[in-house]
Amino acid sequence: HLAEKILTTRAALEGERKQVTVLFADLKGSMELLADRDPEEARRLLDAVLERMMEAVHRYEGTVNQVMGDGIMALFGAPLAREDHAVRACYAALRMQDTVTRYADEVQRAEGIAVRIRVGLNSGEVVVRSIGSDLHMDYTAVGQTTHLAARMEQMAIPGTILVTPSTLRLAESAIRVNPLGPRQVKGLEAPLEIYELVGVVPARSMLRQGAAGQLSRFVGRQDELDRLRRMLAEAGAGRGQVAAVTAEPGVGKSRLLYELVQSPEAREWRVLESSPLSYEKASSYLPIIELLREYFELDARDEADEITRKVTKKIGALDPDLGDAVAPILSLLDALPVDDPFRAFDARERRHRVLDALTRLLLKESDRQPLLLVFENLQ
């Protein structure tokens, strides 16, 4: 779908100046690593690493601009403009490290080869000159845009991701980094602050944190806030409510909800949040999956066995009679065993059982305490 979108609009895209994040990734020491192996076997190992790199880029709607033997160069924000290009690039870098590491564990066990990649990121401007039918872009970098991304990759220790201050500024609300201090970078006169990207800030925590240090003073919207508080009181008295908060981007919808969630009236409520992100795959269940991940306190790196353990334990403690809800919920969380009988049902029956399990779970939770579900970006 990305290729089609780029090719149908390339006449308008060519010649544009774009704000982008550039990603470089390569397999460190690949020549030495594969030198003694059969060429076909070496190619197979290398291609498997490159495929995982490119899959991570495409998942977050970046474009692989060059494949360079044992590495890739990718652009986020060009040719298709993305205001969150830095966040997408950081997520892609973390995903490729994660998927390559898991592949490397298999290779290490089977063949005794240590496979590690290094990744570098930098944000800045480029001008897209032309786009080929194979999506290869000719572009002109503005300033140090691509140079610094390549330097970050070259300076990174295998298994790590380095980012520049310009990328951090654009993505700091969504990522976790370790500052490495000023480093001398070839081609720059002054030392540059370097950061190691180590993880993400879960999207579901952003509303409650409300980027607390970045919030402006709450002005106006008192009528809307009072109306939401009245609805909260109605729901607390047993009459469930649904509120849709709609407006143009940037006028304060999240700020209004933050005030509601932080208000004394909501203090005794269990608040569950879901903030699906624009670069996640289209899925009608995605908002619910985000909600479930928060409810069951799942970590992004939890394997299927750990997800199953957490879900089973929490549902059992909530109500033993909800045992038949475990399989439908695990199916949403991609943790259902391949031999589970739930997979044998047809699509209509699976959907019915999923909706029934979700309804019963949330109603049972609301028996214990008032429950406030917040869905951001529901559209």
PDB file of N, CA and C in Angstrom, residues 275-324:
ATOM      1  N   SER A 275      -4.522   4.324  23.514  1.00  0.00           N
ATOM      2  CA  SER A 275      -4.107   5.377  22.571  1.00  0.00           C
ATOM      3  C   SER A 275      -3.481   4.742  21.342  1.00  0.00           C
ATOM      4  N   PRO A 276      -4.276   4.121  20.474  1.00  0.00           N
ATOM      5  CA  PRO A 276      -3.715   3.544  19.252  1.00  0.00           C
ATOM      6  C   PRO A 276      -2.938   4.591  18.463  1.00  0.00           C
ATOM      7  N   LEU A 277      -1.833   4.174  17.884  1.00  0.00           N
ATOM      8  CA  LEU A 277      -0.961   5.105  17.173  1.00  0.00           C
ATOM      9  C   LEU A 277      -1.175   4.989  15.674  1.00  0.00           C
ATOM     10  N   SER A 278      -0.903   6.091  14.996  1.00  0.00           N
ATOM     11  CA  SER A 278      -1.225   6.172  13.573  1.00  0.00           C
ATOM     12  C   SER A 278      -0.453   5.175  12.724  1.00  0.00           C
ATOM     13  N   TYR A 279       0.695   4.716  13.208  1.00  0.00           N
ATOM     14  CA  TYR A 279       1.502   3.828  12.378  1.00  0.00           C
ATOM     15  C   TYR A 279       1.295   2.357  12.702  1.00  0.00           C
ATOM     16  N   GLU A 280       0.348   2.040  13.603  1.00  0.00           N
ATOM     17  CA  GLU A 280       0.043   0.639  13.839  1.00  0.00           C
ATOM     18  C   GLU A 280      -0.857   0.133  12.710  1.00  0.00           C
ATOM     19  N   LYS A 281      -0.821  -1.173  12.500  1.00  0.00           N
ATOM     20  CA  LYS A 281      -1.627  -1.747  11.427  1.00  0.00           C
ATOM     21  C   LYS A 281      -3.109  -1.537  11.704  1.00  0.00           C
ATOM     22  N   ALA A 282      -3.842  -1.320  10.630  1.00  0.00           N
ATOM     23  CA  ALA A 282      -5.287  -1.111  10.767  1.00  0.00           C
ATOM     24  C   ALA A 282      -5.918  -2.353  11.381  1.00  0.00           C
ATOM     25  N   SER A 283      -6.648  -2.169  12.448  1.00  0.00           N
ATOM     26  CA  SER A 283      -7.327  -3.277  13.116  1.00  0.00           C
ATOM     27  C   SER A 283      -8.476  -2.713  13.917  1.00  0.00           C
ATOM     28  N   SER A 284      -9.670  -3.289  13.711  1.00  0.00           N
ATOM     29  CA  SER A 284     -10.818  -2.793  14.460  1.00  0.00           C
ATOM     30  C   SER A 284     -10.678  -3.082  15.944  1.00  0.00           C
ATOM     31  N   TYR A 285      -9.870  -4.069  16.304  1.00  0.00           N
ATOM     32  CA  TYR A 285      -9.694  -4.431  17.710  1.00  0.00           C
ATOM     33  C   TYR A 285      -8.541  -3.698  18.379  1.00  0.00           C
ATOM     34  N   LEU A 286      -7.782  -2.914  17.624  1.00  0.00           N
ATOM     35  CA  LEU A 286      -6.567  -2.326  18.194  1.00  0.00           C
ATOM     36  C   LEU A 286      -6.818  -1.502  19.456  1.00  0.00           C
ATOM     37  N   PRO A 287      -7.851  -0.659  19.512  1.00  0.00           N
ATOM     38  CA  PRO A 287      -8.086   0.087  20.755  1.00  0.00           C
ATOM     39  C   PRO A 287      -8.336  -0.836  21.948  1.00  0.00           C
ATOM     40  N   ILE A 288      -9.049  -1.937  21.718  1.00  0.00           N
ATOM     41  CA  ILE A 288      -9.335  -2.883  22.795  1.00  0.00           C
ATOM     42  C   ILE A 288      -8.057  -3.625  23.206  1.00  0.00           C
ATOM     43  N   ILE A 289      -7.223  -3.967  22.231  1.00  0.00           N
ATOM     44  CA  ILE A 289      -5.973  -4.663  22.544  1.00  0.00           C
ATOM     45  C   ILE A 289      -5.094  -3.790  23.430  1.00  0.00           C
ATOM     46  N   GLU A 290      -5.013  -2.488  23.103  1.00  0.00           N
ATOM     47  CA  GLU A 290      -4.241  -1.564  23.937  1.00  0.00           C
ATOM     48  C   GLU A 290      -4.804  -1.518  25.353  1.00  0.00           C
ATOM     49  N   LEU A 291      -6.116  -1.504  25.447  1.00  0.00           N
ATOM     50  CA  LEU A 291      -6.779  -1.479  26.755  1.00  0.00           C
ATOM     51  C   LEU A 291      -6.451  -2.744  27.552  1.00  0.00           C
ATOM     52  N   LEU A 292      -6.518  -3.890  26.881  1.00  0.00           N
ATOM     53  CA  LEU A 292      -6.220  -5.159  27.555  1.00  0.00           C
ATOM     54  C   LEU A 292      -4.771  -5.230  28.003  1.00  0.00           C
ATOM     55  N   ARG A 293      -3.867  -4.702  27.198  1.00  0.00           N
ATOM     56  CA  ARG A 293      -2.452  -4.740  27.573  1.00  0.00           C
ATOM     57  C   ARG A 293      -2.209  -3.940  28.844  1.00  0.00           C
ATOM     58  N   GLU A 294      -2.934  -2.833  28.997  1.00  0.00           N
ATOM     59  CA  GLU A 294      -2.806  -2.073  30.240  1.00  0.00           C
ATOM     60  C   GLU A 294      -3.463  -2.813  31.392  1.00  0.00           C
ATOM     61  N   TYR A 295      -4.645  -3.351  31.163  1.00  0.00           N
ATOM     62  CA  TYR A 295      -5.388  -4.015  32.241  1.00  0.00           C
ATOM     63  C   TYR A 295      -4.607  -5.198  32.809  1.00  0.00           C
ATOM     64  N   PHE A 296      -3.997  -5.993  31.930  1.00  0.00           N
ATOM     65  CA  PHE A 296      -3.258  -7.167  32.376  1.00  0.00           C
ATOM     66  C   PHE A 296      -1.786  -6.875  32.665  1.00  0.00           C
ATOM     67  N   GLU A 297      -1.406  -5.591  32.576  1.00  0.00           N
ATOM     68  CA  GLU A 297      -0.044  -5.143  32.900  1.00  0.00           C
ATOM     69  C   GLU A 297       0.997  -5.913  32.088  1.00  0.00           C
ATOM     70  N   LEU A 298       0.768  -5.941  30.769  1.00  0.00           N
ATOM     71  CA  LEU A 298       1.666  -6.660  29.872  1.00  0.00           C
ATOM     72  C   LEU A 298       2.787  -5.752  29.406  1.00  0.00           C
ATOM     73  N   ASP A 299       3.971  -6.293  29.355  1.00  0.00           N
ATOM     74  CA  ASP A 299       5.128  -5.584  28.842  1.00  0.00           C
ATOM     75  C   ASP A 299       5.270  -5.861  27.353  1.00  0.00           C
ATOM     76  N   ALA A 300       5.831  -4.901  26.637  1.00  0.00           N
ATOM     77  CA  ALA A 300       5.967  -5.054  25.185  1.00  0.00           C
ATOM     78  C   ALA A 300       6.797  -6.271  24.808  1.00  0.00           C
ATOM     79  N   ARG A 301       7.682  -6.702  25.695  1.00  0.00           N
ATOM     80  CA  ARG A 301       8.564  -7.829  25.384  1.00  0.00           C
ATOM     81  C   ARG A 301       8.087  -9.153  25.977  1.00  0.00           C
ATOM     82  N   ASP A 302       6.910  -9.165  26.581  1.00  0.00           N
ATOM     83  CA  ASP A 302       6.385 -10.417  27.144  1.00  0.00           C
ATOM     84  C   ASP A 302       6.145 -11.432  26.032  1.00  0.00           C
ATOM     85  N   GLU A 303       6.648 -12.656  26.238  1.00  0.00           N
ATOM     86  CA  GLU A 303       6.387 -13.735  25.299  1.00  0.00           C
ATOM     87  C   GLU A 303       4.997 -14.318  25.563  1.00  0.00           C
ATOM     88  N   ALA A 304       4.550 -15.200  24.658  1.00  0.00           N
ATOM     89  CA  ALA A 304       3.199 -15.762  24.745  1.00  0.00           C
ATOM     90  C   ALA A 304       2.958 -16.469  26.076  1.00  0.00           C
ATOM     91  N   ASP A 305       3.953 -17.222  26.567  1.00  0.00           N
ATOM     92  CA  ASP A 305       3.779 -17.946  27.835  1.00  0.00           C
ATOM     93  C   ASP A 305       3.541 -16.988  28.994  1.00  0.00           C
ATOM     94  N   GLU A 306       4.273 -15.883  29.012  1.00  0.00           N
ATOM     95  CA  GLU A 306       4.129 -14.905  30.093  1.00  0.00           C
ATOM     96  C   GLU A 306       2.791 -14.183  29.988  1.00  0.00           C
ATOM     97  N   ILE A 307       2.360 -13.870  28.774  1.00  0.00           N
ATOM     98  CA  ILE A 307       1.053 -13.243  28.581  1.00  0.00           C
ATOM     99  C   ILE A 307      -0.048 -14.177  29.089  1.00  0.00           C
ATOM    100  N   THR A 308       0.053 -15.454  28.728  1.00  0.00           N
ATOM    101  CA  THR A 308      -0.936 -16.440  29.170  1.00  0.00           C
ATOM    102  C   THR A 308      -0.985 -16.521  30.689  1.00  0.00           C
ATOM    103  N   ARG A 309       0.188 -16.521  31.311  1.00  0.00           N
ATOM    104  CA  ARG A 309       0.246 -16.608  32.775  1.00  0.00           C
ATOM    105  C   ARG A 309      -0.441 -15.408  33.423  1.00  0.00           C
ATOM    106  N   LYS A 310      -0.131 -14.209  32.930  1.00  0.00           N
ATOM    107  CA  LYS A 310      -0.697 -12.994  33.523  1.00  0.00           C
ATOM    108  C   LYS A 310      -2.218 -12.929  33.323  1.00  0.00           C
ATOM    109  N   VAL A 311      -2.671 -13.263  32.119  1.00  0.00           N
ATOM    110  CA  VAL A 311      -4.103 -13.201  31.827  1.00  0.00           C
ATOM    111  C   VAL A 311      -4.870 -14.225  32.665  1.00  0.00           C
ATOM    112  N   THR A 312      -4.369 -15.448  32.691  1.00  0.00           N
ATOM    113  CA  THR A 312      -5.041 -16.511  33.443  1.00  0.00           C
ATOM    114  C   THR A 312      -5.109 -16.183  34.927  1.00  0.00           C
ATOM    115  N   LYS A 313      -4.014 -15.683  35.468  1.00  0.00           N
ATOM    116  CA  LYS A 313      -3.974 -15.366  36.896  1.00  0.00           C
ATOM    117  C   LYS A 313      -4.943 -14.244  37.242  1.00  0.00           C
ATOM    118  N   LYS A 314      -4.964 -13.181  36.426  1.00  0.00           N
ATOM    119  CA  LYS A 314      -5.812 -12.038  36.749  1.00  0.00           C
ATOM    120  C   LYS A 314      -7.294 -12.376  36.600  1.00  0.00           C
ATOM    121  N   ILE A 315      -7.642 -13.104  35.530  1.00  0.00           N
ATOM    122  CA  ILE A 315      -9.047 -13.473  35.334  1.00  0.00           C
ATOM    123  C   ILE A 315      -9.503 -14.427  36.434  1.00  0.00           C
ATOM    124  N   GLY A 316      -8.635 -15.353  36.823  1.00  0.00           N
ATOM    125  CA  GLY A 316      -8.987 -16.273  37.898  1.00  0.00           C
ATOM    126  C   GLY A 316      -9.237 -15.560  39.204  1.00  0.00           C
ATOM    127  N   ALA A 317      -8.443 -14.523  39.492  1.00  0.00           N
ATOM    128  CA  ALA A 317      -8.633 -13.758  40.723  1.00  0.00           C
ATOM    129  C   ALA A 317      -9.885 -12.893  40.662  1.00  0.00           C
ATOM    130  N   LEU A 318     -10.232 -12.429  39.457  1.00  0.00           N
ATOM    131  CA  LEU A 318     -11.412 -11.582  39.298  1.00  0.00           C
ATOM    132  C   LEU A 318     -12.694 -12.395  39.478  1.00  0.00           C
ATOM    133  N   ASP A 319     -12.763 -13.548  38.796  1.00  0.00           N
ATOM    134  CA  ASP A 319     -13.942 -14.402  38.900  1.00  0.00           C
ATOM    135  C   ASP A 319     -13.619 -15.749  38.238  1.00  0.00           C
ATOM    136  N   PRO A 320     -13.551 -16.819  39.026  1.00  0.00           N
ATOM    137  CA  PRO A 320     -13.249 -18.142  38.446  1.00  0.00           C
ATOM    138  C   PRO A 320     -14.220 -18.550  37.343  1.00  0.00           C
ATOM    139  N   ASP A 321     -15.453 -18.017  37.380  1.00  0.00           N
ATOM    140  CA  ASP A 321     -16.431 -18.367  36.351  1.00  0.00           C
ATOM    141  C   ASP A 321     -16.115 -17.754  34.989  1.00  0.00           C
ATOM    142  N   LEU A 322     -15.104 -16.882  34.937  1.00  0.00           N
ATOM    143  CA  LEU A 322     -14.715 -16.266  33.662  1.00  0.00           C
ATOM    144  C   LEU A 322     -13.648 -17.070  32.924  1.00  0.00           C
ATOM    145  N   GLY A 323     -13.419 -18.297  33.353  1.00  0.00           N
ATOM    146  CA  GLY A 323     -12.362 -19.106  32.739  1.00  0.00           C
ATOM    147  C   GLY A 323     -12.489 -19.253  31.243  1.00  0.00           C
ATOM    148  N   ASP A 324     -13.752 -19.319  30.728  1.00  0.00           N
ATOM    149  CA  ASP A 324     -13.930 -19.484  29.288  1.00  0.00           C
ATOM    150  C   ASP A 324     -13.649 -18.201  28.510  1.00  0.00           C
TER     151      ASP A 324
END
